[in-house]
Amino acid sequence: MELDFSFLLEYSGVLWRGLLTTLQFVGLAVILGLIWGFILSMARTSTNPFLYWTSTIYVEFFRGTPVLVQLFWIFFCLPLFLGLELSGFASAVIALSLYSGAITSESFRAALKSIENSQFDACTALGLPSGVRTIYVILPQAVLRAIPNLLSNVVSLFKESALVSAVGMADLMYVGQNIANNVARPIEILTAVAIIYFCIGFPLTRAVSMVEGRLLKVVKA
């Protein structure tokens, strides 16, 4: 069998649109996941038993179940409870955001635990309200210390995003599968799709290592 990648130029525009769609819903999921993850991490470090156990059950559930199952449930079952129809894009954003929040919360929780108690005591001594303390004192330090893990979560989420093709979302993977079916040359097109994912995922992976190395230098200094 002879491989011929020349025909891919004809489908470059379609692949590009699929990639943009992937980046759009992954970007939204990352932003929403960061916000939700920080809220969950605060709940998991709370002394309130209800907040602690509710957030813990949530995190363990989403970390312990397959993302594909979560995606199917949100796409097929959630509309029955809400009484409305969700698009593939909305389902993908919701599913990945909920999953991202669960894994992100662990990164934030580890960062919060590394913050010295003296920081909290100083805020209390200054009479800072809990909201001000969280936003202006705790959040910046937690984000800084969690950056390497957060970037790793972004890479994982980007790779997991290929699963949304299972619900008919026109992302990069779905487009690649359709082209492969139409031209009956799956090796070339799926190889091209894999290379595209690698070209985005590999630089992000290297960025994680670089950022982690620089942060370690800052901490040692």
mmCIF file of C-alpha atoms in Angstrom:
data_model
loop_
_atom_site.group_PDB
_atom_site.id
_atom_site.type_symbol
_atom_site.label_atom_id
_atom_site.label_comp_id
_atom_site.label_asym_id
_atom_site.label_seq_id
_atom_site.Cartn_x
_atom_site.Cartn_y
_atom_site.Cartn_z
ATOM 1 C CA MET A 1 0.000 0.000 0.000
ATOM 2 C CA GLU A 2 1.398 3.395 -1.047
ATOM 3 C CA LEU A 3 0.914 6.384 1.187
ATOM 4 C CA ASP A 4 -0.118 9.656 -0.426
ATOM 5 C CA PHE A 5 -0.473 12.760 1.763
ATOM 6 C CA SER A 6 -0.855 15.209 -1.139
ATOM 7 C CA PHE A 7 -4.664 15.056 -1.069
ATOM 8 C CA LEU A 8 -4.638 16.566 2.443
ATOM 9 C CA LEU A 9 -4.121 20.026 0.940
ATOM 10 C CA GLU A 10 -7.625 19.802 -0.460
ATOM 11 C CA TYR A 11 -9.019 19.312 3.053
ATOM 12 C CA SER A 12 -6.719 21.715 4.891
ATOM 13 C CA GLY A 13 -9.486 24.302 5.315
ATOM 14 C CA VAL A 14 -11.861 21.771 6.859
ATOM 15 C CA LEU A 15 -9.167 20.502 9.214
ATOM 16 C CA TRP A 16 -8.342 24.063 10.200
ATOM 17 C CA ARG A 17 -11.982 24.779 11.077
ATOM 18 C CA GLY A 18 -12.119 21.569 13.099
ATOM 19 C CA LEU A 19 -8.994 22.613 14.994
ATOM 20 C CA LEU A 20 -10.428 26.077 15.715
ATOM 21 C CA THR A 21 -13.601 24.489 17.069
ATOM 22 C CA THR A 22 -11.503 22.243 19.307
ATOM 23 C CA LEU A 23 -9.468 25.173 20.608
ATOM 24 C CA GLN A 24 -12.625 27.211 21.246
ATOM 25 C CA PHE A 25 -14.420 24.723 23.471
ATOM 26 C CA VAL A 26 -11.204 23.622 25.171
ATOM 27 C CA GLY A 27 -10.363 27.272 25.906
ATOM 28 C CA LEU A 28 -13.801 27.870 27.426
ATOM 29 C CA ALA A 29 -13.567 24.656 29.438
ATOM 30 C CA VAL A 30 -10.132 25.649 30.767
ATOM 31 C CA ILE A 31 -11.357 29.090 31.915
ATOM 32 C CA LEU A 32 -14.544 27.757 33.507
ATOM 33 C CA GLY A 33 -12.640 24.830 34.981
ATOM 34 C CA LEU A 34 -10.112 27.143 36.630
ATOM 35 C CA ILE A 35 -12.851 29.195 38.274
ATOM 36 C CA TRP A 36 -14.854 26.147 39.341
ATOM 37 C CA GLY A 37 -11.728 24.310 40.444
ATOM 38 C CA PHE A 38 -10.647 27.137 42.748
ATOM 39 C CA ILE A 39 -14.126 27.284 44.303
ATOM 40 C CA LEU A 40 -14.006 23.518 44.865
ATOM 41 C CA SER A 41 -10.540 23.728 46.387
ATOM 42 C CA MET A 42 -11.734 26.359 48.860
ATOM 43 C CA ALA A 43 -14.660 24.114 49.764
ATOM 44 C CA ARG A 44 -12.359 21.115 50.231
ATOM 45 C CA THR A 45 -10.145 23.090 52.615
ATOM 46 C CA SER A 46 -13.158 24.469 54.496
ATOM 47 C CA THR A 47 -13.903 23.511 58.076
ATOM 48 C CA ASN A 48 -17.587 23.322 57.192
ATOM 49 C CA PRO A 49 -18.450 19.581 57.038
ATOM 50 C CA PHE A 50 -21.181 20.067 54.408
ATOM 51 C CA LEU A 51 -18.926 22.017 52.050
ATOM 52 C CA TYR A 52 -16.058 19.611 52.578
ATOM 53 C CA TRP A 53 -17.965 16.385 51.983
ATOM 54 C CA THR A 54 -20.072 17.723 49.109
ATOM 55 C CA SER A 55 -17.022 19.009 47.227
ATOM 56 C CA THR A 56 -15.024 15.851 48.035
ATOM 57 C CA ILE A 57 -17.734 13.536 46.680
ATOM 58 C CA TYR A 58 -18.001 15.685 43.562
ATOM 59 C CA VAL A 59 -14.262 15.686 42.906
ATOM 60 C CA GLU A 60 -13.824 11.976 43.525
ATOM 61 C CA PHE A 61 -16.811 11.158 41.301
ATOM 62 C CA PHE A 62 -15.581 13.155 38.321
ATOM 63 C CA ARG A 63 -12.007 11.974 38.750
ATOM 64 C CA GLY A 64 -13.095 8.357 39.151
ATOM 65 C CA THR A 65 -15.456 8.052 36.158
ATOM 66 C CA PRO A 66 -14.551 8.063 32.437
ATOM 67 C CA VAL A 67 -14.824 11.430 30.704
ATOM 68 C CA LEU A 68 -16.672 9.750 27.838
ATOM 69 C CA VAL A 69 -19.400 8.544 30.201
ATOM 70 C CA GLN A 70 -19.707 12.046 31.666
ATOM 71 C CA LEU A 71 -19.966 13.489 28.171
ATOM 72 C CA PHE A 72 -22.668 10.999 27.132
ATOM 73 C CA TRP A 73 -24.650 11.666 30.299
ATOM 74 C CA ILE A 74 -24.595 15.424 29.795
ATOM 75 C CA PHE A 75 -25.416 15.154 26.080
ATOM 76 C CA PHE A 76 -28.231 12.607 26.374
ATOM 77 C CA CYS A 77 -29.528 12.820 29.968
ATOM 78 C CA LEU A 78 -29.071 16.419 31.155
ATOM 79 C CA PRO A 79 -31.497 17.823 28.512
ATOM 80 C CA LEU A 80 -34.218 15.538 29.942
ATOM 81 C CA PHE A 81 -33.808 17.147 33.371
ATOM 82 C CA LEU A 82 -33.520 20.690 32.036
ATOM 83 C CA GLY A 83 -36.276 20.307 29.473
ATOM 84 C CA LEU A 84 -34.209 21.779 26.686
ATOM 85 C CA GLU A 85 -31.909 20.553 23.953
ATOM 86 C CA LEU A 86 -28.166 21.088 24.281
ATOM 87 C CA SER A 87 -25.929 21.474 21.260
ATOM 88 C CA GLY A 88 -22.814 19.374 20.899
ATOM 89 C CA PHE A 89 -20.689 22.458 21.588
ATOM 90 C CA ALA A 90 -22.559 23.285 24.814
ATOM 91 C CA SER A 91 -22.416 19.655 25.955
ATOM 92 C CA ALA A 92 -18.668 19.525 25.300
ATOM 93 C CA VAL A 93 -18.019 22.752 27.217
ATOM 94 C CA ILE A 94 -20.158 21.661 30.188
ATOM 95 C CA ALA A 95 -18.669 18.163 30.375
ATOM 96 C CA LEU A 96 -15.060 19.273 30.048
ATOM 97 C CA SER A 97 -15.577 22.188 32.453
ATOM 98 C CA LEU A 98 -17.014 19.919 35.145
ATOM 99 C CA TYR A 99 -14.185 17.433 34.663
ATOM 100 C CA SER A 100 -11.572 20.174 34.475
ATOM 101 C CA GLY A 101 -12.889 21.716 37.689
ATOM 102 C CA ALA A 102 -12.453 18.401 39.493
ATOM 103 C CA ILE A 103 -8.832 17.843 38.463
ATOM 104 C CA THR A 104 -7.963 21.531 38.793
ATOM 105 C CA SER A 105 -9.296 21.647 42.333
ATOM 106 C CA GLU A 106 -6.644 19.160 43.401
ATOM 107 C CA SER A 107 -3.905 21.378 41.974
ATOM 108 C CA PHE A 108 -5.303 24.388 43.827
ATOM 109 C CA ARG A 109 -5.824 22.391 47.019
ATOM 110 C CA ALA A 110 -2.182 21.314 47.050
ATOM 111 C CA ALA A 111 -1.143 24.924 46.449
ATOM 112 C CA LEU A 112 -3.414 26.191 49.229
ATOM 113 C CA LYS A 113 -1.948 23.680 51.669
ATOM 114 C CA SER A 114 1.530 24.954 50.853
ATOM 115 C CA ILE A 115 0.615 28.531 51.879
ATOM 116 C CA GLU A 116 1.914 29.255 55.358
ATOM 117 C CA ASN A 117 -0.606 29.743 58.170
ATOM 118 C CA SER A 118 1.077 33.055 58.902
ATOM 119 C CA GLN A 119 -0.514 34.435 55.717
ATOM 120 C CA PHE A 120 -3.991 33.661 57.041
ATOM 121 C CA ASP A 121 -3.092 34.941 60.503
ATOM 122 C CA ALA A 122 -1.827 38.216 59.043
ATOM 123 C CA CYS A 123 -5.090 38.702 57.143
ATOM 124 C CA THR A 124 -7.053 38.040 60.307
ATOM 125 C CA ALA A 125 -4.886 40.467 62.271
ATOM 126 C CA LEU A 126 -5.497 43.153 59.651
ATOM 127 C CA GLY A 127 -9.216 42.549 59.824
ATOM 128 C CA LEU A 128 -9.542 41.685 56.134
ATOM 129 C CA PRO A 129 -12.914 40.230 55.106
ATOM 130 C CA SER A 130 -12.782 36.637 53.861
ATOM 131 C CA GLY A 131 -13.633 37.706 50.296
ATOM 132 C CA VAL A 132 -10.819 40.268 50.167
ATOM 133 C CA ARG A 133 -8.393 37.806 51.735
ATOM 134 C CA THR A 134 -9.273 35.127 49.201
ATOM 135 C CA ILE A 135 -9.103 37.308 46.074
ATOM 136 C CA TYR A 136 -6.139 39.557 46.865
ATOM 137 C CA VAL A 137 -3.940 37.439 49.150
ATOM 138 C CA ILE A 138 -4.637 33.718 48.805
ATOM 139 C CA LEU A 139 -5.671 33.427 45.138
ATOM 140 C CA PRO A 140 -2.508 35.027 43.614
ATOM 141 C CA GLN A 141 -0.218 32.800 45.696
ATOM 142 C CA ALA A 142 -2.266 29.669 44.969
ATOM 143 C CA VAL A 143 -2.265 30.325 41.213
ATOM 144 C CA LEU A 144 1.483 30.962 41.169
ATOM 145 C CA ARG A 145 2.280 27.744 43.032
ATOM 146 C CA ALA A 146 -0.212 25.692 41.015
ATOM 147 C CA ILE A 147 0.878 26.894 37.542
ATOM 148 C CA PRO A 148 2.887 23.763 36.558
ATOM 149 C CA ASN A 149 0.055 21.424 37.522
ATOM 150 C CA LEU A 150 -2.529 23.693 35.905
ATOM 151 C CA LEU A 151 -0.618 23.652 32.620
ATOM 152 C CA SER A 152 -0.406 19.856 32.809
ATOM 153 C CA ASN A 153 -4.187 19.792 33.274
ATOM 154 C CA VAL A 154 -4.595 21.924 30.132
ATOM 155 C CA VAL A 155 -2.532 19.436 28.128
ATOM 156 C CA SER A 156 -4.596 16.525 29.470
ATOM 157 C CA LEU A 157 -7.846 18.342 28.719
ATOM 158 C CA PHE A 158 -6.737 19.111 25.170
ATOM 159 C CA LYS A 159 -6.037 15.432 24.543
ATOM 160 C CA GLU A 160 -9.282 14.326 26.196
ATOM 161 C CA SER A 161 -11.175 16.736 23.932
ATOM 162 C CA ALA A 162 -10.960 14.233 21.064
ATOM 163 C CA LEU A 163 -13.701 12.263 22.846
ATOM 164 C CA VAL A 164 -16.347 14.873 21.971
ATOM 165 C CA SER A 165 -16.389 13.536 18.422
ATOM 166 C CA ALA A 166 -18.444 10.654 19.864
ATOM 167 C CA VAL A 167 -21.469 12.977 20.222
ATOM 168 C CA GLY A 168 -21.153 14.404 16.722
ATOM 169 C CA MET A 169 -19.224 17.524 17.682
ATOM 170 C CA ALA A 170 -17.409 18.817 14.585
ATOM 171 C CA ASP A 171 -14.018 19.027 16.260
ATOM 172 C CA LEU A 172 -10.687 18.079 14.734
ATOM 173 C CA MET A 173 -11.113 14.355 15.425
ATOM 174 C CA TYR A 174 -14.665 14.240 14.053
ATOM 175 C CA VAL A 175 -13.636 16.070 10.879
ATOM 176 C CA GLY A 176 -10.684 13.728 10.433
ATOM 177 C CA GLN A 177 -12.896 10.668 10.796
ATOM 178 C CA ASN A 178 -15.375 11.992 8.221
ATOM 179 C CA ILE A 179 -12.624 12.737 5.722
ATOM 180 C CA ALA A 180 -11.127 9.286 6.276
ATOM 181 C CA ASN A 181 -14.514 7.685 5.598
ATOM 182 C CA ASN A 182 -15.085 9.761 2.462
ATOM 183 C CA VAL A 183 -11.696 9.238 0.825
ATOM 184 C CA ALA A 184 -11.081 5.727 2.203
ATOM 185 C CA ARG A 185 -7.537 6.649 3.232
ATOM 186 C CA PRO A 186 -7.622 6.481 7.035
ATOM 187 C CA ILE A 187 -3.877 6.066 7.545
ATOM 188 C CA GLU A 188 -2.928 9.398 5.975
ATOM 189 C CA ILE A 189 -5.718 11.486 7.480
ATOM 190 C CA LEU A 190 -5.558 10.026 10.994
ATOM 191 C CA THR A 191 -1.779 10.388 10.940
ATOM 192 C CA ALA A 192 -2.217 14.043 9.979
ATOM 193 C CA VAL A 193 -4.733 14.551 12.804
ATOM 194 C CA ALA A 194 -2.336 12.922 15.290
ATOM 195 C CA ILE A 195 0.477 15.202 14.116
ATOM 196 C CA ILE A 196 -1.739 18.274 14.569
ATOM 197 C CA TYR A 197 -2.573 17.215 18.133
ATOM 198 C CA PHE A 198 1.128 16.584 18.780
ATOM 199 C CA CYS A 199 2.181 19.976 17.357
ATOM 200 C CA ILE A 200 -0.043 21.672 19.923
ATOM 201 C CA GLY A 201 0.357 19.292 22.845
ATOM 202 C CA PHE A 202 4.153 18.945 22.718
ATOM 203 C CA PRO A 203 4.936 22.693 23.032
ATOM 204 C CA LEU A 204 2.495 22.871 25.947
ATOM 205 C CA THR A 205 4.267 19.938 27.600
ATOM 206 C CA ARG A 206 7.637 21.645 27.134
ATOM 207 C CA ALA A 207 6.154 24.862 28.527
ATOM 208 C CA VAL A 208 5.174 22.985 31.684
ATOM 209 C CA SER A 209 8.777 21.847 32.189
ATOM 210 C CA MET A 210 10.173 25.337 31.544
ATOM 211 C CA VAL A 211 7.725 27.065 33.875
ATOM 212 C CA GLU A 212 8.259 24.471 36.576
ATOM 213 C CA GLY A 213 12.035 24.915 36.325
ATOM 214 C CA ARG A 214 11.788 28.700 36.606
ATOM 215 C CA LEU A 215 9.406 28.534 39.548
ATOM 216 C CA LEU A 216 11.773 26.193 41.364
ATOM 217 C CA LYS A 217 14.572 28.731 40.845
ATOM 218 C CA VAL A 218 12.362 31.507 42.241
ATOM 219 C CA VAL A 219 11.444 29.413 45.275
ATOM 220 C CA LYS A 220 15.088 28.494 45.976
ATOM 221 C CA ALA A 221 16.131 32.108 45.579
#
